[in-house]
Coordinates of C-alpha atoms and ligand atoms in Angstrom, one line a residue:
X1 CA 0.4 0.5 0.3
X2 CA 1.0 3.9 -0.4
X3 CA 1.4 4.7 3.0
X4 CA 1.9 7.9 4.4
X5 CA 3.1 8.3 7.5
X6 CA 2.6 11.4 9.8
X7 CA 6.0 12.6 11.8
X8 CA 7.7 9.5 10.5
X9 CA 11.0 11.2 11.7
X10 CA 10.1 11.2 14.9
X11 CA 11.0 8.1 17.4
X12 CA 8.2 5.5 16.6
X13 CA 7.5 6.7 13.0
X14 CA 10.8 6.0 12.4
X15 CA 11.2 2.8 13.3
X16 CA 7.6 2.3 11.3
X17 CA 8.6 3.3 8.4
X18 CA 11.5 0.5 7.9
X19 CA 8.7 -1.7 8.7
X20 CA 6.0 -1.2 6.8
X21 CA 9.0 -0.8 3.6
X22 CA 10.7 -4.5 4.8
X23 CA 7.0 -5.1 4.0
X24 CA 7.1 -3.6 0.3
X25 CA 4.4 -0.6 1.3
X26 CA 5.7 2.3 0.2
X27 CA 6.2 5.2 2.5
X28 CA 6.4 9.0 2.0
X29 CA 6.9 11.3 5.0
X30 CA 4.9 14.7 6.2
X31 CA 6.7 16.2 9.5
X32 CA 7.7 19.8 9.9
X33 CA 10.8 18.9 12.6
X34 CA 9.6 20.3 15.6
X35 CA 10.6 17.6 17.6
X36 CA 12.7 15.4 15.0
X37 CA 16.3 16.4 12.2
X38 CA 16.2 15.4 8.6
X39 CA 19.3 12.7 9.3
X40 CA 16.6 10.8 10.4
X41 CA 15.1 9.9 7.3
X42 CA 18.5 10.1 6.5
X43 CA 19.7 7.1 8.2
X44 CA 16.2 5.3 7.5
X45 CA 17.4 5.2 3.2
X46 CA 20.0 3.8 4.1
X47 CA 19.5 1.4 6.9
X48 CA 16.6 0.5 4.3
X49 CA 17.5 0.5 0.5
X50 CA 15.0 2.2 0.2
X51 CA 12.4 4.9 -1.6
X52 CA 11.0 8.0 1.5
X53 CA 9.2 10.5 -0.2
X54 CA 9.5 13.6 2.4
X55 CA 7.4 16.9 2.9
X56 CA 8.3 19.6 5.3
X57 CA 5.3 21.0 6.5
X58 CA 3.1 20.3 9.4
X59 CA -0.2 19.3 9.5
X60 CA -2.3 21.1 10.6
X61 CA -1.8 23.1 7.1
X62 CA -4.4 21.9 3.9
X63 CA -2.5 23.5 1.1
X64 CA 0.7 21.0 1.9
X65 CA -2.3 18.4 3.0
X66 CA -3.3 19.0 -0.5
X67 CA -0.4 18.7 -1.8
X68 CA 0.6 14.8 -0.5
X69 CA -2.5 14.0 -1.2
X70 CA -2.3 14.9 -4.9
X71 CA 1.6 14.4 -5.1
X72 CA 1.5 10.3 -3.3
X73 CA -2.2 9.1 -4.0
X74 CA -2.1 6.8 -0.2
X75 CA -4.0 4.8 0.0
X76 CA -3.5 4.5 4.1
X77 CA -2.8 7.4 6.5
X78 CA -0.8 6.8 10.1
X79 CA -1.3 10.1 12.2
X80 CA 1.8 10.2 14.4
X81 CA 2.6 14.1 13.6
X82 CA 1.8 15.4 17.9
X83 CA 3.2 16.5 20.8
X84 CA 4.2 14.3 24.1
X85 CA 4.4 15.3 26.9
X86 CA 2.3 15.8 29.8
X87 CA 3.4 18.6 31.7
X88 CA 3.9 20.8 29.1
X89 CA 0.5 20.1 28.1
X90 CA -0.6 21.4 31.4
X91 CA 1.4 25.3 30.7
X92 CA 0.3 25.1 27.1
X93 CA -2.9 23.2 26.5
X94 CA -4.0 25.3 23.6
X95 CA -0.7 24.3 21.6
X96 CA -1.8 21.1 22.4
X97 CA -4.6 20.9 21.2
X98 CA -4.3 22.4 18.4
X99 CA -2.0 20.6 17.3
X100 CA -2.9 17.0 18.6
X101 CA -7.2 17.7 18.0
X102 CA -7.1 20.5 15.5
X103 CA -4.3 19.0 13.5
X104 CA -6.3 15.4 13.4
X105 CA -8.9 17.6 12.1
X106 CA -7.1 18.8 9.4
X107 CA -6.2 15.8 8.9
X108 CA -8.9 14.1 8.4
X109 CA -10.4 16.9 6.1
X110 CA -7.1 16.4 3.9
X111 CA -8.5 12.8 3.9
X112 CA -12.1 13.3 2.5
X113 CA -10.9 15.6 0.4
X114 CA -8.7 12.8 -1.6
X115 CA -11.4 10.3 -1.0
X116 CA -8.5 8.3 1.4
X117 CA -10.2 6.5 4.4
X118 CA -8.6 4.5 6.3
X119 CA -6.2 6.0 9.5
X120 CA -4.1 4.5 11.4
X121 CA -4.0 7.2 15.2
X122 CA -1.5 6.7 17.7
X123 CA -3.3 6.9 20.7
X124 CA -1.8 6.7 24.6
X125 CA -2.8 4.1 27.8
X126 CA -2.8 7.5 28.9
X127 CA -6.6 7.5 27.5
X128 CA -7.7 5.5 30.4
X129 CA -6.9 7.8 33.6
X130 CA -7.1 6.9 36.8
X131 CA -7.3 2.9 36.9
X132 CA -10.8 1.1 38.1
X133 CA -8.9 -2.4 37.4
X134 CA -5.7 -3.3 36.3
X135 CA -4.7 -4.6 33.3
X136 CA -6.6 -2.1 31.7
X137 CA -8.7 -3.3 28.5
X138 CA -10.1 -1.0 25.7
X139 CA -13.7 -0.5 28.0
X140 CA -12.0 0.2 30.7
X141 CA -13.4 4.2 31.7
X142 CA -12.2 6.5 30.0
X143 CA -10.9 9.6 31.9
X144 CA -7.8 10.8 31.5
X145 CA -6.0 13.2 34.3
X146 CA -4.2 15.3 31.7
X147 CA -4.1 17.4 29.0
X148 CA -2.6 15.2 27.0
X149 CA -4.9 12.9 27.8
X150 CA -7.5 15.0 27.0
X151 CA -6.7 15.7 23.8
X152 CA -6.4 12.0 22.7
X153 CA -9.0 11.0 23.7
X154 CA -11.3 13.6 22.2
X155 CA -8.8 13.3 18.8
X156 CA -10.3 8.6 19.0
X157 CA -13.4 10.6 19.8
X158 CA -13.6 12.6 16.8
X159 CA -12.0 9.5 14.6
X160 CA -14.6 7.3 16.2
X161 CA -17.8 9.8 14.5
X162 CA -15.9 10.0 10.8
X163 CA -15.6 7.1 11.2
X164 CA -19.1 5.6 11.5
X165 CA -20.3 8.7 9.1
X166 CA -18.2 7.8 6.0
X167 CA -19.6 4.4 4.9
X168 CA -16.2 1.9 4.3
X169 CA -13.6 4.2 6.7
X170 CA -11.7 2.8 8.8
X171 CA -9.5 4.1 11.8
X172 CA -7.8 1.8 13.5
X173 CA -6.7 3.3 17.2
X174 CA -3.1 2.5 19.2
X175 CA -3.7 2.7 22.0
X176 CA 0.5 2.5 23.0
X177 CA 1.8 1.7 26.5
X178 CA 5.3 2.8 27.5
X179 CA 7.7 2.6 24.2
X180 CA 11.4 2.0 25.1
X181 CA 14.5 0.8 23.6
X182 CA 15.9 1.3 19.5
X183 CA 16.8 -1.0 16.0
X184 CA 18.7 -3.1 16.2
X185 CA 21.6 -1.9 14.4
X186 CA 21.9 1.0 16.6
X187 CA 21.4 3.3 14.0
X188 CA 18.1 4.7 15.2
X189 CA 16.9 5.5 18.6
X190 CA 15.4 8.1 20.7
X191 CA 16.2 11.6 21.2
X192 CA 14.3 13.8 23.6
X193 CA 15.8 17.6 23.1
X194 CA 15.6 18.5 26.8
X195 CA 16.0 16.9 29.7
X196 CA 14.0 13.7 29.3
X197 CA 10.7 13.0 31.2
X198 CA 10.4 10.1 30.5
X199 CA 12.8 7.1 32.5
X200 CA 14.6 4.7 30.0
X201 CA 16.2 7.9 28.0
X202 CA 17.0 9.0 31.3
X203 CA 18.9 5.9 32.6
X204 CA 20.3 5.3 29.0
X205 CA 21.9 9.0 29.7
X206 CA 23.2 8.8 33.4
X207 CA 24.4 4.7 31.6
X208 CA 26.6 8.3 29.2
X209 CA 27.5 10.2 32.0
X210 CA 25.6 13.2 30.2
X211 CA 23.1 13.0 33.4
X212 CA 24.4 12.3 36.7
X213 CA 22.0 10.3 38.6
X214 CA 18.6 9.2 37.7
X215 CA 16.2 10.3 40.5
X216 CA 13.1 7.8 41.4
X217 CA 10.4 9.6 42.3
X218 CA 8.9 8.0 45.0
X219 CA 9.5 3.9 46.5
X220 CA 6.5 4.2 48.6
X221 CA 3.8 2.4 46.1
X222 CA 1.3 -0.2 46.3
X223 CA 4.1 -1.7 44.9
X224 CA 6.2 -5.0 45.5
X225 CA 9.1 -2.7 45.8
X226 CA 7.2 0.6 46.6
X227 CA 8.8 2.0 42.7
X228 CA 6.5 2.7 39.7
X229 CA 5.2 -0.4 37.3
X230 CA 4.5 0.5 33.8
X231 CA 3.8 -2.0 30.8
X232 CA 7.4 -1.4 28.4
X233 CA 7.1 -2.1 25.3
X234 CA 10.2 -1.6 22.7
X235 CA 9.7 0.0 19.6
X236 CA 10.2 -2.8 17.3
X237 CA 7.2 -4.3 18.0
X238 CA 5.1 -1.2 19.2
X239 CA 6.0 -0.8 14.6
X240 CA 4.7 -4.5 13.8
X241 CA 1.8 -2.9 15.2
X242 CA 1.1 -0.4 12.8
X243 CA 1.6 -3.3 9.5
X244 CA -1.0 -5.3 11.6
X245 CA -3.1 -2.6 12.2
X246 CA -2.7 -1.2 8.4
X247 CA -3.4 -5.1 7.1
X248 CA -7.0 -5.3 9.1
X249 CA -7.8 -1.2 8.0
X250 CA -8.4 -3.4 4.8
X251 CA -10.8 -5.3 5.6
X252 CA -12.4 -3.9 8.3
X253 CA -14.3 -1.0 8.5
X254 CA -15.1 1.5 11.6
X255 CA -12.8 2.8 14.3
X256 CA -12.1 -0.2 17.0
X257 CA -9.3 1.0 19.3
X258 CA -6.6 -1.4 20.5
X259 CA -3.9 -1.7 24.1
X260 CA -0.8 -2.5 22.3
X261 CA 1.3 -3.3 25.3
X262 CA 3.5 -6.2 26.2
X263 CA 0.9 -7.9 29.5
X264 CA 3.9 -7.9 31.9
X265 CA 4.9 -4.6 34.6
X266 CA 7.8 -3.9 35.4
X267 CA 8.7 -1.6 38.7
X268 CA 11.6 1.3 38.2
X269 CA 14.6 -0.9 39.9
X270 CA 13.6 -2.9 38.0
X271 CA 14.5 -1.3 35.1
X272 CA 17.9 0.1 36.2
X273 CA 18.3 -2.5 36.9
X274 CA 18.3 -5.0 34.3
X275 CA 20.0 -1.6 32.1
X276 CA 22.9 -2.4 34.6
X277 CA 23.3 -5.7 32.5
X278 CA 22.6 -5.2 29.8
X279 CA 25.3 -1.6 29.6
X280 CA 27.6 -3.7 32.3
X281 CA 27.1 0.2 33.7
X282 CA 26.6 1.1 37.0
X283 CA 23.8 3.0 36.9
X284 CA 23.6 5.8 40.5
X285 CA 19.8 6.9 41.9
X286 CA 18.3 8.9 44.3
X287 CA 14.9 9.6 46.2
X288 CA 12.7 12.5 44.8
X289 CA 9.5 13.1 46.0
X290 CA 6.4 11.1 44.0
X291 CA 6.1 12.7 40.4
X292 CA 2.5 14.9 39.6
X293 CA 0.5 12.6 38.2
X294 CA 1.8 9.7 38.9
X295 CA 0.2 6.2 39.1
X296 CA 1.1 3.6 41.4
X297 CA 1.0 0.4 38.6
X298 CA -0.3 0.0 34.5
X299 CA -0.7 -2.9 32.7
X300 CA -2.5 -3.6 29.3
X301 CA -4.6 -6.1 28.8
X302 CA -3.5 -7.3 25.0
X303 CA -6.2 -10.4 24.0
X304 CA -8.1 -8.1 21.6
X305 CA -5.4 -7.0 20.2
X306 CA -3.7 -10.4 19.2
X307 CA -6.7 -11.8 18.6
X308 CA -8.1 -9.2 15.5
X309 CA -4.8 -8.3 14.4
X310 CA -2.6 -11.0 15.2
X311 CA -0.1 -9.7 16.7
X312 CA 2.1 -9.8 19.4
X313 CA 5.0 -8.7 21.4
X314 CA 8.6 -10.5 20.6
X315 CA 10.7 -8.3 22.1
X316 CA 12.6 -9.4 26.2
X317 CA 12.9 -7.0 28.1
X318 CA 16.7 -7.4 28.1
X319 CA 16.0 -6.9 24.5
X320 CA 13.9 -3.5 25.1
X321 CA 17.1 -2.2 27.2
X322 CA 20.0 -4.2 24.8
X323 CA 18.6 -2.1 22.1
X324 CA 19.2 1.6 24.4
X325 CA 21.9 0.6 25.3
X326 CA 22.9 -0.1 21.7
X327 CA 21.6 3.4 20.2
X328 CA 22.7 5.4 23.2
X329 CA 26.4 4.5 23.7
X330 CA 27.2 4.7 19.3
X331 CA 25.3 8.0 19.6
X332 CA 25.6 9.2 23.7
X333 CA 23.6 13.1 21.6
X334 CA 21.7 11.0 19.4
X335 CA 21.0 12.6 15.7
X336 CA 24.2 15.2 16.5
X337 CA 26.5 12.3 17.8
Ligands
NAD401 P1 8.0 12.2 18.9 O1 8.1 13.4 18.7 O2 10.0 11.5 18.6 O3 7.2 12.8 16.9 C1 6.4 13.3 16.5 C2 6.7 14.0 15.3 O4 5.5 14.8 15.0 C3 7.7 14.6 15.4 O5 9.3 13.8 14.4 C4 7.9 16.0 15.5 O6 9.1 17.3 14.6 C5 6.2 15.0 14.8 N1 4.9 16.6 14.8 C6 5.0 16.8 15.6 N2 3.7 18.3 15.5 C7 3.7 17.9 14.2 C8 3.0 19.2 13.0 N3 2.0 20.0 14.0 N4 2.6 18.8 11.6 C9 3.5 17.9 12.0 N5 5.2 16.8 12.6 C10 4.5 17.5 13.4 O7 7.0 11.3 19.6 P2 7.1 9.1 19.5 O8 7.4 9.3 20.8 O9 7.3 9.4 17.9 O10 5.3 9.6 19.1 C11 4.8 9.7 18.0 C12 3.5 10.0 18.1 O11 3.0 8.5 19.8 C13 3.1 10.9 19.3 O12 1.8 11.2 18.6 C14 2.1 10.8 20.1 O13 1.5 11.8 21.1 C15 2.0 8.8 20.7 N6 2.8 8.2 21.7 C16 3.6 8.2 22.2 C17 4.3 8.3 23.5 C18 5.1 7.9 24.2 O14 5.9 7.8 24.8 N7 6.3 8.0 22.8 C19 3.6 7.1 23.7 C20 1.7 6.9 23.5 C21 1.7 8.7 22.1
UD1_402 C1 4.3 9.3 31.1 C2 3.6 10.2 30.9 C3 1.8 9.2 29.9 C4 2.5 9.2 28.5 C5 3.3 8.1 28.4 C6 5.1 7.9 28.2 C7 3.0 11.5 33.3 C8 3.1 11.7 34.5 N1 3.1 10.5 32.3 O1 4.0 8.1 32.0 O2 1.0 9.9 30.0 O3 1.9 8.1 28.4 O4 5.0 8.7 29.5 O5 5.8 7.4 27.6 O6 4.6 11.4 33.2 N2 10.5 7.5 36.3 C9 11.3 8.1 37.6 N3 12.5 8.8 37.4 C10 12.6 9.4 36.0 C11 11.1 9.3 34.8 C12 10.6 7.6 35.5 O7 11.0 7.8 38.4 O8 13.4 10.4 35.5 C13 9.5 6.6 36.7 C14 8.2 7.5 36.9 O9 7.9 7.4 37.9 C15 6.9 6.1 36.4 C16 8.1 4.8 35.5 O10 9.6 5.8 35.7 O11 6.6 4.8 37.8 C17 7.0 5.9 34.0 O12 7.9 6.8 34.1 P1 8.4 7.6 32.6 O13 8.6 6.7 31.7 O14 7.8 9.0 33.0 O15 6.3 7.4 32.0 P2 4.6 7.6 32.2 O16 4.7 8.1 33.9 O17 3.9 5.3 32.7

C-alpha cells in the first residue's frame, strides 16, 4: 500500500517506516521537524536501501496536506505527528489542542478531499486515567488526568464519529503503553531534545555520563518494591503493530481501539537493574518525591490485539535495554553525535 506517515521522522515513526518498507509498503513522510531532524530519514534510507518520499510541513496546513495527497495518493495514513509531553501540555494547553486535535481534524478533512479512508492513529494508554481495575482492557473507563491525555481522547472520539459517518472508512486507534528500545542496528532511536521526561531515556543518559543520577520518583507506592510499575514495549514491536493495523484496516471498517502493550510490567528498580545488566554500567540513583499525576502501576490486557490484529509483542525486557544501550552508547548526543 501507499502509506502517508505523518510525524515519520520521530521516534516511533522512524522505526515504523523500516517495518513498513520491509513488508513492501511504499512510504511518504510529512513532518515539520519540531521534534526531529532530517538526519533520521537519511539513516532510515540507508538502513532500508529504499525510497522515502518526504515533505517538510505542518499537519495543520491544509494546502500542504492537499499537495501531499495529490502527489502521493495515499491508500492509508498513519498519524504520528503530535505533541507528547504531559507537563508541557499543562503549561500550553491551547498549543496541545491545536496540534493534537486541530492537526487530526485538518488531516481528516484532507483525507476526505482526497478520498482516503484508512487511518491508523497514535493514541495512548493515558486515555484510561486512574485505573479502576488492572490490567486495562479497551472497555476500561476513559477519564484522562492530563491535557495531553484529553487531546488523545478527543481525537479518538473524532475518529469514531468520522468512521461512523463515512461508508467504508476505517480508523484503528492504537493505545500505546510505554515505548522503549531502539532498532537493532543502533542507528535510530529515541533522542529527547531536553531533559528526558521518561524513565528509559533518562537512564540511558545517566549511563553515558550525560546526567549524574536517576531520580526515583517515589518508593512508597503499593507495588512489591514501592516504585512505579509500567508495561514497557519494544519500539520495534510497536512498529510491527502498525503493519498489522494496516492489514486490519484493509478488511475492516469503523473505528476500533487496541491496547498495544506486552501485558507484563516492571518497576523502576527492575528497569535500572535490567539496564545495568545490558550495559555493564552502574546507574547511580537518588530517591525523589513522587511525580504529580503518577500512578502506582499500569499494565495492558492486549488480548484484543492478538485476536483481531494477529499481533503480539515478541521482544523481551533484556532486548529493550540492550538495544537502548546500543543506540545511546553509539550516539551519546543522539542524532547530533
Ligand atoms: P516524536 O516527538 O518523536 O514524533 C512526533 C513527530 O511528529 C516528530 O517527528 C515531530 O517533528 C512531528 N510533529 C510534531 N508536530 C507536528 C506538526 N504539527 N506537523 C507535522 N509534524 C509534526 O514522538 P513519538 O514518541 O514518536 O510519538 C509519536 C506519536 O505517538 C505521538 O502522537 C505521541 O503522542 C504518541 N504516543 C507516544 C508515546 C511515547 O511514549 N513515545 C506514548 C503514547 C503515544
Ligand atoms: C508518562 C506520561 C504518560 C505518557 C507516557 C509515555 C506522566 C505523568 N505520564 O508515563 O502520559 O503516555 O509517559 O511513555 O508524565 N520515573 C522515575 N524517574 C524519572 C522518570 C520516570 O522514577 O526520571 C518513573 C515514573 O515515576 C514512573 C516510571 O518511571 O513510575 C515510568 O515513567 P515514564 O517513563 O515517565 O512513563 P509514565 O509515567 O508511564
